[in-house]
Coordinates of C-alpha atoms and ligand atoms in Angstrom, one line a residue:
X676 CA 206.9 -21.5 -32.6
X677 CA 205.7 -17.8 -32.7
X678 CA 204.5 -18.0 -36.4
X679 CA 202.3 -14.8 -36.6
X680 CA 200.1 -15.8 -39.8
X681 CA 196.8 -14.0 -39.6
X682 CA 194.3 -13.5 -42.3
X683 CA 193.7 -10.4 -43.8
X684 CA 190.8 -9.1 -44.9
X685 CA 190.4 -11.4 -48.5
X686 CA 193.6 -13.7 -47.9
X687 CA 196.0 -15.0 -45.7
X688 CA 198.6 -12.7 -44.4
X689 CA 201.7 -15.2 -44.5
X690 CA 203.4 -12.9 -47.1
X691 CA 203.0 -9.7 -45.9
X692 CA 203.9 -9.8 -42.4
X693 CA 207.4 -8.6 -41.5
X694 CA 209.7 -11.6 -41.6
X695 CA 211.5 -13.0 -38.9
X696 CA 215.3 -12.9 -38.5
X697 CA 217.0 -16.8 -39.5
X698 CA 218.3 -20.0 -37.3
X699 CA 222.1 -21.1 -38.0
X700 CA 223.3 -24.0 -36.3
X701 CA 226.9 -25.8 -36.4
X702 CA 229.0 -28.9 -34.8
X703 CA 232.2 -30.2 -35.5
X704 CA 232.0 -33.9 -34.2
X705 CA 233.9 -37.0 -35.7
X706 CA 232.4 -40.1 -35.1
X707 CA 228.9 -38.9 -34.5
X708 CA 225.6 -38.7 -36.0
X709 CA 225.8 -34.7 -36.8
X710 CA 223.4 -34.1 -39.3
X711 CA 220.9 -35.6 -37.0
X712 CA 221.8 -33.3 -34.3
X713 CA 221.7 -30.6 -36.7
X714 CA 218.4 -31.7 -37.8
X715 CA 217.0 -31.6 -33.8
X716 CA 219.2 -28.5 -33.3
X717 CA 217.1 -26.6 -36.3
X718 CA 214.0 -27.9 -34.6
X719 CA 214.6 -25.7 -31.8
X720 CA 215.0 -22.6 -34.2
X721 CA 212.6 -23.3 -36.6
X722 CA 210.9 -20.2 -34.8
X723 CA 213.8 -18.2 -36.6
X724 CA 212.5 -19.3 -40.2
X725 CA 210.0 -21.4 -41.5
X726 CA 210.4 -20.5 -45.1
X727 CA 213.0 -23.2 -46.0
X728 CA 215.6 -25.3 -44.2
X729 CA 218.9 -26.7 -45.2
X730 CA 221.7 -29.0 -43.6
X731 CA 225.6 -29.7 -45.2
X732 CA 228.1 -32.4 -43.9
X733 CA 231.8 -32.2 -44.7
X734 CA 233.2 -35.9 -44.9
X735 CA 236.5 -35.0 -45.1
X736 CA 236.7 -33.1 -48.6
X737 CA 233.4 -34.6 -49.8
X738 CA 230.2 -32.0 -48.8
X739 CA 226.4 -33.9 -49.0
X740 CA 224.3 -30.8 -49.1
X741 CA 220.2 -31.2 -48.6
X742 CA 217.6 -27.7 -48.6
X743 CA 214.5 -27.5 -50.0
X744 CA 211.1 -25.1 -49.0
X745 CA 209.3 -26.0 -45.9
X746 CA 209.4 -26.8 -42.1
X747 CA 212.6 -28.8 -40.8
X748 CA 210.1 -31.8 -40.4
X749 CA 208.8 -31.2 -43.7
X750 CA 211.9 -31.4 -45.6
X751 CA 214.0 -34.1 -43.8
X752 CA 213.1 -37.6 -42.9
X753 CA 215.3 -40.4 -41.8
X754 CA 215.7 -41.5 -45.6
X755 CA 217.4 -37.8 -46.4
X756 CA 219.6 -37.3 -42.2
X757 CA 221.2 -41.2 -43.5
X758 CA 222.5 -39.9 -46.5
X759 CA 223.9 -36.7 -44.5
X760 CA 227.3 -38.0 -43.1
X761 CA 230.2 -36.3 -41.9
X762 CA 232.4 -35.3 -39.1
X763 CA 230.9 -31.5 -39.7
X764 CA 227.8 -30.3 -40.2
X765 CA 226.1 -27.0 -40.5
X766 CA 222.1 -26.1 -40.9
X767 CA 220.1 -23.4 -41.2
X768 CA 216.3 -22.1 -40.9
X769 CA 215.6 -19.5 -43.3
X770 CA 213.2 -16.8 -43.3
X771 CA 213.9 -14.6 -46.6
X772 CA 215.7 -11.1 -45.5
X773 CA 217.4 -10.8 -49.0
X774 CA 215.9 -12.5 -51.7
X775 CA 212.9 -13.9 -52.7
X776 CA 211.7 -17.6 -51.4
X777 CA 212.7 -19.8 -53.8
X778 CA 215.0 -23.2 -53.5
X779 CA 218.2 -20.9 -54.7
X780 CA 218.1 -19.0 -52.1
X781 CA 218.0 -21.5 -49.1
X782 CA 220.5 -21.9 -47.5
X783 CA 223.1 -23.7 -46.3
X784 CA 224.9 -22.6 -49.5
X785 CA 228.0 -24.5 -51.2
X786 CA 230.8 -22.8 -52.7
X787 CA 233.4 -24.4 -54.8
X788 CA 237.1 -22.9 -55.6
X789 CA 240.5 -24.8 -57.3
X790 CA 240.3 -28.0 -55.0
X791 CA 238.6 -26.4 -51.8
X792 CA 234.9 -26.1 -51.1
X793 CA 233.1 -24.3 -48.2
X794 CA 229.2 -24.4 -47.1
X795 CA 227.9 -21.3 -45.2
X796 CA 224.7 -20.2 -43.1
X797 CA 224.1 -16.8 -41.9
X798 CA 221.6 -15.3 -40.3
X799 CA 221.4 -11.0 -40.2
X800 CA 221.4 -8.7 -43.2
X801 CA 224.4 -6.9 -45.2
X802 CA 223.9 -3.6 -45.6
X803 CA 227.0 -3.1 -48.2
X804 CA 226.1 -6.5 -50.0
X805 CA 225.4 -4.6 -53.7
X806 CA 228.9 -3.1 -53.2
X807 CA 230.8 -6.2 -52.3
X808 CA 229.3 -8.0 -55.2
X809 CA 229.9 -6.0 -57.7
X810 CA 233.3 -5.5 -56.5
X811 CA 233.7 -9.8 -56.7
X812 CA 231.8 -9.6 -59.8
X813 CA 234.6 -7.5 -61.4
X814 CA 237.1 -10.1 -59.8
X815 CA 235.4 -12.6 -62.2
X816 CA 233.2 -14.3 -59.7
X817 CA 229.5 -15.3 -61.0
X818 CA 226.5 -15.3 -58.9
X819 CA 223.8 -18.0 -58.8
X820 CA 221.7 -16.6 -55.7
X821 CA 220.7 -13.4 -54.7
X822 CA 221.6 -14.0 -51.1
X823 CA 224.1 -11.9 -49.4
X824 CA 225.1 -15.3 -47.8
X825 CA 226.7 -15.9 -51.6
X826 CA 228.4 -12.8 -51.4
X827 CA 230.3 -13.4 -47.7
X828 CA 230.9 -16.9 -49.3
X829 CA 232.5 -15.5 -52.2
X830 CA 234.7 -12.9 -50.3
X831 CA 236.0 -16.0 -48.0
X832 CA 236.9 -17.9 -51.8
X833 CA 238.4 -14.7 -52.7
X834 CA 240.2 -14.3 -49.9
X835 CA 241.8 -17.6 -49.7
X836 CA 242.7 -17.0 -53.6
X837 CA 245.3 -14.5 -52.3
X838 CA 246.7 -17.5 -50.5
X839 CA 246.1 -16.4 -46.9
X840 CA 245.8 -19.3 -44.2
X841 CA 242.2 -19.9 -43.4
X842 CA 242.0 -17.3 -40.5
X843 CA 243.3 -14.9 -42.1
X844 CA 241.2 -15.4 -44.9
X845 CA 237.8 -15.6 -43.2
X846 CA 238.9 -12.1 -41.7
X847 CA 239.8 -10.3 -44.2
X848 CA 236.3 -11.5 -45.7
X849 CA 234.1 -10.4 -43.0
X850 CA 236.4 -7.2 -42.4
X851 CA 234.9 -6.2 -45.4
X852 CA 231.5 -6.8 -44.4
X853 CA 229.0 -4.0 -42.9
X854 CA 225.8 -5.0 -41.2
X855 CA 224.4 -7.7 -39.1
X856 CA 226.2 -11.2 -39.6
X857 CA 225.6 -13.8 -37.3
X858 CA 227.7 -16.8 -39.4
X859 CA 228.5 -20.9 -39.7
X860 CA 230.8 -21.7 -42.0
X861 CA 232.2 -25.2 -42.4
X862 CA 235.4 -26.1 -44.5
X863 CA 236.5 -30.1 -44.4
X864 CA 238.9 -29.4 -41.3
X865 CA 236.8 -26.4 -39.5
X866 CA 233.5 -25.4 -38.4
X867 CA 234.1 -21.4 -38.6
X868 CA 231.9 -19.1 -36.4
X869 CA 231.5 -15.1 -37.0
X870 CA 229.5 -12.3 -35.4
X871 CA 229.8 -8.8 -36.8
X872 CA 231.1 -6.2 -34.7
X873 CA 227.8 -5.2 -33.4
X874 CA 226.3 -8.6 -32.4
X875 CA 223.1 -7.7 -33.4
X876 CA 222.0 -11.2 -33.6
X877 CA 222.3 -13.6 -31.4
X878 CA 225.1 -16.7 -31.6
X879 CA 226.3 -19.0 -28.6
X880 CA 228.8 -21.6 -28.3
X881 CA 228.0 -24.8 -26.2
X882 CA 229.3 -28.2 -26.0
X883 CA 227.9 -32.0 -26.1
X884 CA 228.0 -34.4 -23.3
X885 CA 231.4 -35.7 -25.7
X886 CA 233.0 -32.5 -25.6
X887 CA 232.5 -31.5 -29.1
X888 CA 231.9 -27.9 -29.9
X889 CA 228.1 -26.6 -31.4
X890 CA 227.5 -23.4 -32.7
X891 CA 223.6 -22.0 -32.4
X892 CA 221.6 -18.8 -32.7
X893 CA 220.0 -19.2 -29.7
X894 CA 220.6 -21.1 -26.4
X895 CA 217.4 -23.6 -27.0
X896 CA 219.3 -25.3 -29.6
X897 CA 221.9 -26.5 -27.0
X898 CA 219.1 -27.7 -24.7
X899 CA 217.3 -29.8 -27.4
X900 CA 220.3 -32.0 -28.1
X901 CA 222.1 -31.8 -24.5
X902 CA 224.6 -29.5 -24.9
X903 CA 225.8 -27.2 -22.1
X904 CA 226.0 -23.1 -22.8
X905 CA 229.3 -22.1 -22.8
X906 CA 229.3 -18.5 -24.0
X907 CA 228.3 -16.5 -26.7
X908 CA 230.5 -15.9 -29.4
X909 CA 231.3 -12.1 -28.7
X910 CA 230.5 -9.3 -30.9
X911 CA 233.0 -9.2 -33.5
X912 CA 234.6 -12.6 -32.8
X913 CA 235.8 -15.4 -35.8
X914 CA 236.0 -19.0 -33.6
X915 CA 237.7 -21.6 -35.9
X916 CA 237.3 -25.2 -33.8
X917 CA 238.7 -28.1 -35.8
X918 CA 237.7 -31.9 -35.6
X919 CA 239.9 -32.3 -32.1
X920 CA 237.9 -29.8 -30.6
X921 CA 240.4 -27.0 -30.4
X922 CA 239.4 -23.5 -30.7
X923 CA 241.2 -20.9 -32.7
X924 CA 239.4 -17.5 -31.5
X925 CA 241.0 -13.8 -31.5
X926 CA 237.9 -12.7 -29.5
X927 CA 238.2 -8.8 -31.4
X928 CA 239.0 -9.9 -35.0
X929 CA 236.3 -7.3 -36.3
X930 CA 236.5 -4.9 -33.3
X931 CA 234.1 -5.0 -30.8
X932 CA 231.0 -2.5 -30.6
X933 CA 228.2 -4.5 -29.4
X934 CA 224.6 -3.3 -30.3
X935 CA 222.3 -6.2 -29.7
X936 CA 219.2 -6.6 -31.4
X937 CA 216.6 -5.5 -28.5
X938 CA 213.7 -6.9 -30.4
X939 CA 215.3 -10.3 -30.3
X940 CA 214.2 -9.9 -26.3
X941 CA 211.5 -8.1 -27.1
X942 CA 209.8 -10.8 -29.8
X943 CA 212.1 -12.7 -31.8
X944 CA 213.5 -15.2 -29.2
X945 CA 212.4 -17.8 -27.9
X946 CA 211.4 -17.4 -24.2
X947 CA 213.5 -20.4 -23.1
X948 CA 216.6 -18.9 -24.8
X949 CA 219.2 -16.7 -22.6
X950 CA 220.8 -13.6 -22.9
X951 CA 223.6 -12.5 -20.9
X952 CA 223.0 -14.9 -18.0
X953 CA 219.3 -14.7 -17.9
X954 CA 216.5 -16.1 -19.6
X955 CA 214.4 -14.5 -22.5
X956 CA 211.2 -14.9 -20.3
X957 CA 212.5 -12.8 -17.7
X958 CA 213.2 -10.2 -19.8
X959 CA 209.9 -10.4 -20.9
X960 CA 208.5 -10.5 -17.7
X961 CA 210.5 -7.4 -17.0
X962 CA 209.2 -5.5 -19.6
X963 CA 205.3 -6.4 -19.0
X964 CA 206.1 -5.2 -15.0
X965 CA 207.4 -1.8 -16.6
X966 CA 204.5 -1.8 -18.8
X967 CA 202.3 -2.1 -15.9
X968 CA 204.4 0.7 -13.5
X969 CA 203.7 3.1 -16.4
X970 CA 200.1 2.6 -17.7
X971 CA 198.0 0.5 -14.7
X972 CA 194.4 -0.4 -16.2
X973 CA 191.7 -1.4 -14.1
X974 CA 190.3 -4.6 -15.6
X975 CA 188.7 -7.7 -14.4
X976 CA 191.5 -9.6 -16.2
X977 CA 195.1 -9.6 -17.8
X978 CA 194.9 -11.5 -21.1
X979 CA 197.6 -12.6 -23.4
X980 CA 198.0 -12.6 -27.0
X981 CA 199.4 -16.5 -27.3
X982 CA 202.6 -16.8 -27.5
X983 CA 204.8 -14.1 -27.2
X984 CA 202.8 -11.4 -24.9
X985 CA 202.6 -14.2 -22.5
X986 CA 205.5 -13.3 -19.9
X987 CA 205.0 -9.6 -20.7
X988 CA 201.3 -10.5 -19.9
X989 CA 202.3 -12.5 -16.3
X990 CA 204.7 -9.7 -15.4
X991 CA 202.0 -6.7 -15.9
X992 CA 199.2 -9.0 -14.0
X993 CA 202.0 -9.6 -11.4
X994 CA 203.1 -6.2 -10.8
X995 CA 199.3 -4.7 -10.5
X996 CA 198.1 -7.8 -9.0
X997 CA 195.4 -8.4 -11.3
X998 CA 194.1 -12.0 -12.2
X999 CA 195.9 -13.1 -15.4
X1000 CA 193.9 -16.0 -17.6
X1001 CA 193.8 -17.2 -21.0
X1002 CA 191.3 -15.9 -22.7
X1003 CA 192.7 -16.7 -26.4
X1004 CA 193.4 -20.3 -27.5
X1005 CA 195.8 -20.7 -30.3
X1006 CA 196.0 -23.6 -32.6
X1007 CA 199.3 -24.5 -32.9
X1008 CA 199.0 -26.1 -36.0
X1009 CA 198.4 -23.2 -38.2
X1010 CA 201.8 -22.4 -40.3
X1011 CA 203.0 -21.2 -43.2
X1012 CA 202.1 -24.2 -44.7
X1013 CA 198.2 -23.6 -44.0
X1014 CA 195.7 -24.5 -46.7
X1015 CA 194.6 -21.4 -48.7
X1016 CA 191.0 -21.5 -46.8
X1017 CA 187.7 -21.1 -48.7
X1018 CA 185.6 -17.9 -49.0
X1019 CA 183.4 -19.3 -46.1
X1020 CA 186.4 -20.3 -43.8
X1021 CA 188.2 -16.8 -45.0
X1022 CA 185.1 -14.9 -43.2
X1023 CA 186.1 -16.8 -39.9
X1024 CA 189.1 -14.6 -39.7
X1025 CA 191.7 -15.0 -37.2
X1026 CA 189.5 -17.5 -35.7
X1027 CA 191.4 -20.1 -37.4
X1028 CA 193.8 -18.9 -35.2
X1029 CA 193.0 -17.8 -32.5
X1030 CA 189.8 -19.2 -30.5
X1031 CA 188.0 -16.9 -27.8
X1032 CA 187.0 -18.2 -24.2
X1033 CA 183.7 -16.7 -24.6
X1034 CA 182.7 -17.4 -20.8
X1035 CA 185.7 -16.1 -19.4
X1036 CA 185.6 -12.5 -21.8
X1037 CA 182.0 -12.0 -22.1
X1038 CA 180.7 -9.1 -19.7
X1039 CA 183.8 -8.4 -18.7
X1040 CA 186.6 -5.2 -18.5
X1041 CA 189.8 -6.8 -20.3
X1042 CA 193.3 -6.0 -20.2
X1043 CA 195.3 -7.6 -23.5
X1044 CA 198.8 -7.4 -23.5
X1045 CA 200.9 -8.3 -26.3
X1046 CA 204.5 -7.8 -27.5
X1047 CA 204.5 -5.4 -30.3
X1048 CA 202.1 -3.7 -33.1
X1049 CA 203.8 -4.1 -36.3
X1050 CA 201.1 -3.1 -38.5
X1051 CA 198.2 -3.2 -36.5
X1052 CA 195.9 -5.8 -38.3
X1053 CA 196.5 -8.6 -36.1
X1054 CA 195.6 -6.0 -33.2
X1055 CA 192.5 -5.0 -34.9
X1056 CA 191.0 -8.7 -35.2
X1057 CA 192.2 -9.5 -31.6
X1058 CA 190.0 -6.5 -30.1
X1059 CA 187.7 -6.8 -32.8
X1060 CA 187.5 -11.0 -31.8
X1061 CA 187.2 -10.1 -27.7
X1062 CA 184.5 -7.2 -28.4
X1063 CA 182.3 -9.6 -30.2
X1064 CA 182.6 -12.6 -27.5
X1065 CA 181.2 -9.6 -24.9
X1066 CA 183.6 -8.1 -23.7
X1067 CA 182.9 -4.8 -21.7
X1068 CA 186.1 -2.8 -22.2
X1069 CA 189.6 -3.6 -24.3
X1070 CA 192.2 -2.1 -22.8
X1071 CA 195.4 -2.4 -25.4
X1072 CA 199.0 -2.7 -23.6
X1073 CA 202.6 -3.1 -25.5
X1074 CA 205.5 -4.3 -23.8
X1075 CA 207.2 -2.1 -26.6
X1076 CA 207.3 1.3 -27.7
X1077 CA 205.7 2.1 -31.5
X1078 CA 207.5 0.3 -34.1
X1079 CA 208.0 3.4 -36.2
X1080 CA 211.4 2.7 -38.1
X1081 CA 212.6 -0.4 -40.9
X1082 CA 215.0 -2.6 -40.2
X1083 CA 218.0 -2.9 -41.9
X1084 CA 219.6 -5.5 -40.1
X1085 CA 218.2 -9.2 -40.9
X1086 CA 214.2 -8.5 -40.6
X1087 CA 212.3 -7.9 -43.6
X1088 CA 209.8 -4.7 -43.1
X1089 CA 209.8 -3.6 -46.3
X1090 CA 209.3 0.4 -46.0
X1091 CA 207.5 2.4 -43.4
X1092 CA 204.5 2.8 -45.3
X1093 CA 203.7 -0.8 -43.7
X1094 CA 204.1 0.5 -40.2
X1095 CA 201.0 1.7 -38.1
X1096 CA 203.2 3.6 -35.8
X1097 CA 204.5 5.7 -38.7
X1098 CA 201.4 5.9 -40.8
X1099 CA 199.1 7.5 -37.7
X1100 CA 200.4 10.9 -36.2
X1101 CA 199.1 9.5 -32.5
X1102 CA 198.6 6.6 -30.3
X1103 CA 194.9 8.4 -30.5
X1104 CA 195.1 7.0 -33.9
X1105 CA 196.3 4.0 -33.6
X1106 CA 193.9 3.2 -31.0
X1107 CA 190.9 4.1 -33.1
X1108 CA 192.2 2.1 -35.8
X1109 CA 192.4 -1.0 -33.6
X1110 CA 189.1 -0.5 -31.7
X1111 CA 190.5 -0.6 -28.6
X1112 CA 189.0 1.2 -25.6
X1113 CA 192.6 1.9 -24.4
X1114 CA 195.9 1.8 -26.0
X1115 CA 199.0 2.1 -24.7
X1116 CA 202.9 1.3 -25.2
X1117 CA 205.9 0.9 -23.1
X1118 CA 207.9 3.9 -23.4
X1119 CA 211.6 4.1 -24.8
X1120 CA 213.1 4.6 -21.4
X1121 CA 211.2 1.8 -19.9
X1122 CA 212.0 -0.6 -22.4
X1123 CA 215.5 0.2 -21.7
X1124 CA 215.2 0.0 -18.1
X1125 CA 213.4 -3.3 -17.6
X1126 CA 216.4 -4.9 -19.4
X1127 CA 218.6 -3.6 -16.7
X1128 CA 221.1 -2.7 -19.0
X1129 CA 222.8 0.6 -20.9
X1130 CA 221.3 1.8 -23.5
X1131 CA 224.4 1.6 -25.5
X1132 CA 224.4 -2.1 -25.3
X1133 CA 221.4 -1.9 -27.8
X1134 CA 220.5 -1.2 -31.4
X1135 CA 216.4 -0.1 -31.0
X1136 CA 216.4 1.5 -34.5
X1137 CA 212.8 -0.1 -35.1
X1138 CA 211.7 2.5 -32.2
X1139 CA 214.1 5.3 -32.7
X1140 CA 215.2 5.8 -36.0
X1141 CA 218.9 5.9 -34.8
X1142 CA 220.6 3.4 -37.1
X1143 CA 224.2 2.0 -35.0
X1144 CA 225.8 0.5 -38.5
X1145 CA 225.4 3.0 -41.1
X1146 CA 222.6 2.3 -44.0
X1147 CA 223.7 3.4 -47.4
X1148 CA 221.7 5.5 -49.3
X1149 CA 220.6 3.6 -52.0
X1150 CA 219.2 1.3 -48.9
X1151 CA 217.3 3.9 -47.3
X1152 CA 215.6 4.9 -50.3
X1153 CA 214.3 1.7 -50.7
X1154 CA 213.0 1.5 -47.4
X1155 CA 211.8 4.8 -46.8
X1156 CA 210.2 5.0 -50.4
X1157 CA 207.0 6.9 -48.8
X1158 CA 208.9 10.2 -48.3
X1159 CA 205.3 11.4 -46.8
X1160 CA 206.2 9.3 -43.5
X1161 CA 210.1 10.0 -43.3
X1162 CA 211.0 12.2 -40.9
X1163 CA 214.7 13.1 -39.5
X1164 CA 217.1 10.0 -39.0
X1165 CA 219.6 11.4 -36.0
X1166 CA 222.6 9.4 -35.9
Ligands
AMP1677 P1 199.9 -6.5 -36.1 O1 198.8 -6.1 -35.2 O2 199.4 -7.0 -37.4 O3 201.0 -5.5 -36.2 O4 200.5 -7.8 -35.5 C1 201.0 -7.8 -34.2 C2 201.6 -9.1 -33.8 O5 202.7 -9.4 -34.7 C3 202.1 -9.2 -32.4 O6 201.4 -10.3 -31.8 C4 203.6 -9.6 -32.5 O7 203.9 -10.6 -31.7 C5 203.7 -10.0 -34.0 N1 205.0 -9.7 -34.5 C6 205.9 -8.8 -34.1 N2 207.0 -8.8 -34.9 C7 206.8 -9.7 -35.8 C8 207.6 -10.2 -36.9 N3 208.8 -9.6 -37.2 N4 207.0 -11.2 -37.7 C9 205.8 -11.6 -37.4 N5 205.1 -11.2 -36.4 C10 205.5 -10.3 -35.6

């Protein structure tokens, strides 16, 4: 899991961090156990969320619905998965994106209509969700989250109150939909997958040893329960499979204009997860060789900021054939969930976290690579941490360019006032604010090249400011609320 809670200077930084994207998982399986694959399924993408976790079954037209606040092993035990059943199930890992946390607001969420009821999970952001609301709002339909997950619900219910067959239904519905929507649905005959035009998040299709279809965010969720990858569902694409495993797909329901989220390779993923073919770590890798191509440092050691600089971290040792070692121990027990610490504990900082190898650092010139500076404190405490175990030199390397832009896609950075990269005019700046001897990022051109892929094929709007679904303005004023650090959006 790649949960990023640091403390800050007097508390710990769970809340303000920038949220991580959410985990959707789906299976359509008759006869099986399916809410306890779902359950092992949202183990593997807890990484997405670890805010709150849900799971719904369909038993023909009877849904059993469980969500609550916490971890996936925190909020279902054998007790709750045995009163799951069903022949469909769908689940979800939520990390809030719209909304605040609260029990409302988790998801999977339940929608009822005349005789018919649907449960949903989505995972991305709406960027036209006020507009769609109040447009069902005036259609007489009443609100009890404030998820845009409610919203797409409502639009299906609407849809299927103009008495359109299902497919039609669910596209009309997400036709009207602008934004980032990677999507489970599940009626008492279908599990329903959709994936906005862009595909900015991730969503594959595998199946079990059985033959029966699963629907996952991410690869990893396959592995964990068996199943084999069979594809992703493709950008733009609403898959309806019913209970004898046939699929129902026309692959450019939405249109097709794929602009993938590059962070997802960059940080969000999980290493073991693919993309087109290849793993996440190679990617990774890739970028931490590019990283290394572009700015070399001469160091006694490559270290990694554990978890996610680690391939970035092997590949820019690799390439310059430097000696990588750990250098950083993480406890992998400290979540969310962590205890408020005391005032003595709170002075350990991100020790609680993190633990230096003292013998390994002390004396000695220190290359730490990581994936990303979001806001720079974490940064800070790590060079901060490796200066006071003895270190000689910190040299700072990002398999990333400067994180400079919000995102309005299905990650919650709130406005650009939080971001380092747009606060400080220079990585001069930046450096000085972190301590570092050196500092340096992976450019824009290298980032694309390391992924071996078009540019096109992305949305970097975190780096570049250049947005591929339009934001509305009421949006960006939200986000860009510090007019002092706006500068020119070009589209
Ligand atoms: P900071 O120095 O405070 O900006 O933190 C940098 C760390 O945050 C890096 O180790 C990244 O892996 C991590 N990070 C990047 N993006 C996110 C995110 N969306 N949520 C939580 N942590 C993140």
């Amino acid at each position: 899991m790649n949960i990023k809670a640091v403390l800050s200077d007097n508390i710990i930084d769970f809340d303000t961090k920038p949220r991580d994207a959410c985990g959707v998982f789906g299976i359509v399986a008759p006869g099986e156990d399916v809410s306890r694959v779902t359950f092992f399924g949202l183990y593997a993408l807890q990484h997405r969320g670890q805010e709150s976790c849900g799971i719904a079954t369909f038993k023909d037209k009877t849904v059993s619905l469980h969500k609550d606040i916490g971890l996936v092993s925190q909020v279902f035990d054998e007790k709750v998965l045995s009163k799951l059943k069903g022949d469909i199930a769908v689940g979800h890992t939520r990390y809030s994106t719209t909304g605040a946390t609260n029990i409302q607001n988790a998801q999977p969420i339940l929608v009822q209509f005349e005789d018919q009821k649907l449960v949903i999970a989505h995972n991305g952001n709406l960027v036209n969700a006020t507009e769609l609301r109040n447009f069902l709002i005036e259609k007489g339909y009443k609100f009890e989250s404030a998820t845009d997950t409610e919203v797409m619900a409502k639009l299906v219910a609407f849809e299927l109150s103009c008495s359109k067959e299902l497919k039609i239904a669910v596209e009309d519905a997400f036709k009207r939909c602008k934004g980032a929507f990677s999507v489970v649905i599940a009626t008492s005959d279908y599990l329903i997958a959709v994936r906005d035009p862009g595909g900015v998040r991730p969503l594959c299709l595998g199946t079990t040893s059985r033959g029966q279809y699963v629907v996952a965010s991410e690869s990893c969720a396959l592995d964990i329960i068996g199943a084999d990858y069979v594809r992703e569902i493709a950008p733009g694409e609403v898959l309806l499979i019913n209970k004898e495993q046939k699929l129902v797909s026309n692959l450019s329901s939405l249109s097709f204009a794929p602009h993938h989220c590059i962070f997802e390779l960059i940080y969000f993923s999980r290493p073991d997860s693919t993309f087109r073919g290849l793993s996440i770590y190679h990617y990774r890798k890739e970028l931490g060789r590019q990283l290394a191509i572009e700015s070399p440092a001469l160091a006694d050691y490559v270290i990694t900021v554990p978890d996610s600089g680690t391939p970035a971290a092997i590949g820019y040792a690799e390439e310059l054939k430097l000696p990588y070692t750990e250098a950083l121990i993480k406890n992998r027990y400290v979540g969310r969930t962590f205890i408020q610490p005391s005032e003595m504990l709170r002075e350990l900082g991100i020790r609680l976290k993190l633990n230096p190898l003292k013998d390994i650092i002390a004396g000695k010139k220190i290359v730490v690579v990581d994936d990303s500076i979001v806001r720079g404190h974490t940064s800070r405490k790590i060079v901060k941490l490796l200066k006071d175990s003895g270190a000689k030199e910190v040299h700072m390397r990002l398999s990333s360019p400067p994180i400079k832009w919000p995102c309005f896609y299905g990650i919650d950075i709130d406005s650009r006032d939080q971001l380092i990269a747009a606060k400080k005019d220079s990585v001069k700046e930046i450096t000085k604010f972190i301590g570092a001897d050196t500092l340096e990022y992976l450019s824009h051109d290298g980032m694309i090249k390391a992924t071996g892929l078009s540019r096109n094929f992305f949305c970097t709007a975190c780096f570049s400011g250049e947005y591929p679904i339009k934001i509305p303005k009421e949006l960006e004023g939200a986000k860009f609320r510090y007019e002092k650090y706006a500068k020119v959006v070009s589209r």
